[in-house]
PDB file of C-alpha atoms in Angstrom:
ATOM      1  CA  UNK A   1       0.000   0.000   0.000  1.00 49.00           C
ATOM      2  CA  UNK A   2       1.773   3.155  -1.022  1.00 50.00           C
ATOM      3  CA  UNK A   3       1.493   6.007   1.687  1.00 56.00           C
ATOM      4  CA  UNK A   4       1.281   9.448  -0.696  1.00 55.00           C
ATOM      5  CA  UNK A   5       0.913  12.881   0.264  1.00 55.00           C
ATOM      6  CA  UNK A   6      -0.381  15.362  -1.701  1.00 59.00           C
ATOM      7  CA  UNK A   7       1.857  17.938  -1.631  1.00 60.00           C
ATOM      8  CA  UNK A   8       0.243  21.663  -0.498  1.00 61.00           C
ATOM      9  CA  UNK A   9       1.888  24.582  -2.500  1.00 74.00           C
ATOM     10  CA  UNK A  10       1.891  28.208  -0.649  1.00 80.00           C
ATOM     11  CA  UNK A  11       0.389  29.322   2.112  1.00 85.00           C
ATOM     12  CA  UNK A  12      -1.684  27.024   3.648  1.00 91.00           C
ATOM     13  CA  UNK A  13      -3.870  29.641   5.645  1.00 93.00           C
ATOM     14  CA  UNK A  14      -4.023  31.170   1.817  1.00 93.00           C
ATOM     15  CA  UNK A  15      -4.740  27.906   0.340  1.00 93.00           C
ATOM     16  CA  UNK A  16      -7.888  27.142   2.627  1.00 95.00           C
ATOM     17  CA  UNK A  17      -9.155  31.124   1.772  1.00 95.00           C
ATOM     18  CA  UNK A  18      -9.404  30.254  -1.450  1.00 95.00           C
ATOM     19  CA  UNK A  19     -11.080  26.758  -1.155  1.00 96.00           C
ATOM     20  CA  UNK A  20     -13.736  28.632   1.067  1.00 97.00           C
ATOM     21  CA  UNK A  21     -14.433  30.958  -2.118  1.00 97.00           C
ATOM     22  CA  UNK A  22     -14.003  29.309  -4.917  1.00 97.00           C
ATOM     23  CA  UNK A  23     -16.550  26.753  -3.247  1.00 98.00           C
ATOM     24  CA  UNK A  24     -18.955  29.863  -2.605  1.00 98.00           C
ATOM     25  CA  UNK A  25     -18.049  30.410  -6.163  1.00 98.00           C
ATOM     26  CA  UNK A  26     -19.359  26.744  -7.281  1.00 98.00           C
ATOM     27  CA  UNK A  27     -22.433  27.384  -4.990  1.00 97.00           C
ATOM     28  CA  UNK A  28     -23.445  30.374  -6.754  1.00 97.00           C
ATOM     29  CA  UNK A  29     -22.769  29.174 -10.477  1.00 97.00           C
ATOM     30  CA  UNK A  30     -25.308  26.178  -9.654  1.00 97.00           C
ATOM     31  CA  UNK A  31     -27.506  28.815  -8.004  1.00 97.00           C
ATOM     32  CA  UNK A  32     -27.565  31.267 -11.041  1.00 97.00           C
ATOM     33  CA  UNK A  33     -28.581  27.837 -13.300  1.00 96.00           C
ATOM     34  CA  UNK A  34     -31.417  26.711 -11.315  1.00 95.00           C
ATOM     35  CA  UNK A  35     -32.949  30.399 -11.418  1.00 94.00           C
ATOM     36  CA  UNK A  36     -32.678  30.301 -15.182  1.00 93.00           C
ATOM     37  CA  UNK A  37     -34.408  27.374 -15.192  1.00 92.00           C
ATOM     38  CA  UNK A  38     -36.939  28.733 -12.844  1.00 91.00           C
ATOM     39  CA  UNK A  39     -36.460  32.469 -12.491  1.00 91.00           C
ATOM     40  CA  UNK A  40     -36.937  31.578  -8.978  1.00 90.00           C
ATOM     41  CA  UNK A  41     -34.580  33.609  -6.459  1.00 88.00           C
ATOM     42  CA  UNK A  42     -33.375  30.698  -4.090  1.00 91.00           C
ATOM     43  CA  UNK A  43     -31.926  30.179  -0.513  1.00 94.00           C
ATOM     44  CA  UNK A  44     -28.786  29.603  -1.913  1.00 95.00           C
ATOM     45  CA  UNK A  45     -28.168  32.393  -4.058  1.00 96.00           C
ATOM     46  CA  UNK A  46     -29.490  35.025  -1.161  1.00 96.00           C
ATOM     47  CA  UNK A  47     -26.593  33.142   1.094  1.00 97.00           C
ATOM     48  CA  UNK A  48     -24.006  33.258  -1.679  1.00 97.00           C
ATOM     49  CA  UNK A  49     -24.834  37.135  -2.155  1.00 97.00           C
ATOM     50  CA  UNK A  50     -24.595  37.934   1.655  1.00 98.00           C
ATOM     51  CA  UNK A  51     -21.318  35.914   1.559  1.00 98.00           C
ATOM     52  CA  UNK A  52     -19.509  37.958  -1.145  1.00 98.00           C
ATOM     53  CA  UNK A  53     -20.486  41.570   0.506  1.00 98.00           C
ATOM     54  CA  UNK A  54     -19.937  40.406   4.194  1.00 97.00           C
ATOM     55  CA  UNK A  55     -16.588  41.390   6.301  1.00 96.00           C
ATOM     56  CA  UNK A  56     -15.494  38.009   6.168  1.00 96.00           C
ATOM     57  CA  UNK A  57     -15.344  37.777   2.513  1.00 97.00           C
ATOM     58  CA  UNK A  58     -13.041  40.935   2.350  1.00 96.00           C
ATOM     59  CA  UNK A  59     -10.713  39.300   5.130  1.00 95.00           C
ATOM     60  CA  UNK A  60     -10.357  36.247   2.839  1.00 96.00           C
ATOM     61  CA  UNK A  61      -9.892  37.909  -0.665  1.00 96.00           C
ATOM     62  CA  UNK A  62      -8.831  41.974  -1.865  1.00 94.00           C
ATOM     63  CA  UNK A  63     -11.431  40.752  -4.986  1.00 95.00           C
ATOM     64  CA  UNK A  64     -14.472  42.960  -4.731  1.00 97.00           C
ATOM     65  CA  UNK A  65     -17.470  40.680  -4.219  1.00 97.00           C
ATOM     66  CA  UNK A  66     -19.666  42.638  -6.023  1.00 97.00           C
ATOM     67  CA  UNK A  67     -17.591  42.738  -8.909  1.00 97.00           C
ATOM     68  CA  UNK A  68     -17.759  39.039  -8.653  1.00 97.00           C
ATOM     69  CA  UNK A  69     -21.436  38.949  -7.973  1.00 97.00           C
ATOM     70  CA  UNK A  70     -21.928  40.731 -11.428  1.00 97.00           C
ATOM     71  CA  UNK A  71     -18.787  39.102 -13.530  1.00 97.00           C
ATOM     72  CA  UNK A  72     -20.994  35.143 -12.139  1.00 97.00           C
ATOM     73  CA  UNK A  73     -24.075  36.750 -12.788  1.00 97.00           C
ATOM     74  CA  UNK A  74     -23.000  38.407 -16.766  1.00 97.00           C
ATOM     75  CA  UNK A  75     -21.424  34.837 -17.063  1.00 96.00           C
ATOM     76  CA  UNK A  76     -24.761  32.576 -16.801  1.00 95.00           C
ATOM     77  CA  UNK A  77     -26.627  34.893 -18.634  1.00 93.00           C
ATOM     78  CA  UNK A  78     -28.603  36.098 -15.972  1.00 88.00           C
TER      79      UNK A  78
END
């Protein structure tokens, strides 16, 4: 049995930042297609919103959320 480790590149505090948005990111993006589908606003994509304009997103990322909000929102066509 072989006993790998994945190897972690930069910081690791950095690392787990962006895992925390880019799965926020992933959230939205499957929020934005249901309410195509739908036009229905959802849970999700009210959380995802409060997310990228909190405090806590600015102490993780310098990237503006709303910026984000509208570059995830031009992107699904919404």
């Amino acid at each position: 049995m072989s006993n790998r480790k994945k190897e972690v590149h930069g910081d690791p505090y950095e690392n787990l930042a962006n895992a925390i948005i880019l799965r926020a990111v992933w959230d939205y993006q499957a929020a934005l297609r249901r309410y195509r589908r739908t036009f229905e606003v959802s849970e999700e994509m009210v959380r995802c919103e409060k997310f990228f304009r909190s405090s806590w997103y600015e102490v993780l990322t310098d990237v503006d959320g709303e910026y984000l909000i509208k570059k995830l929102r031009k992107e699904a066509g919404v």
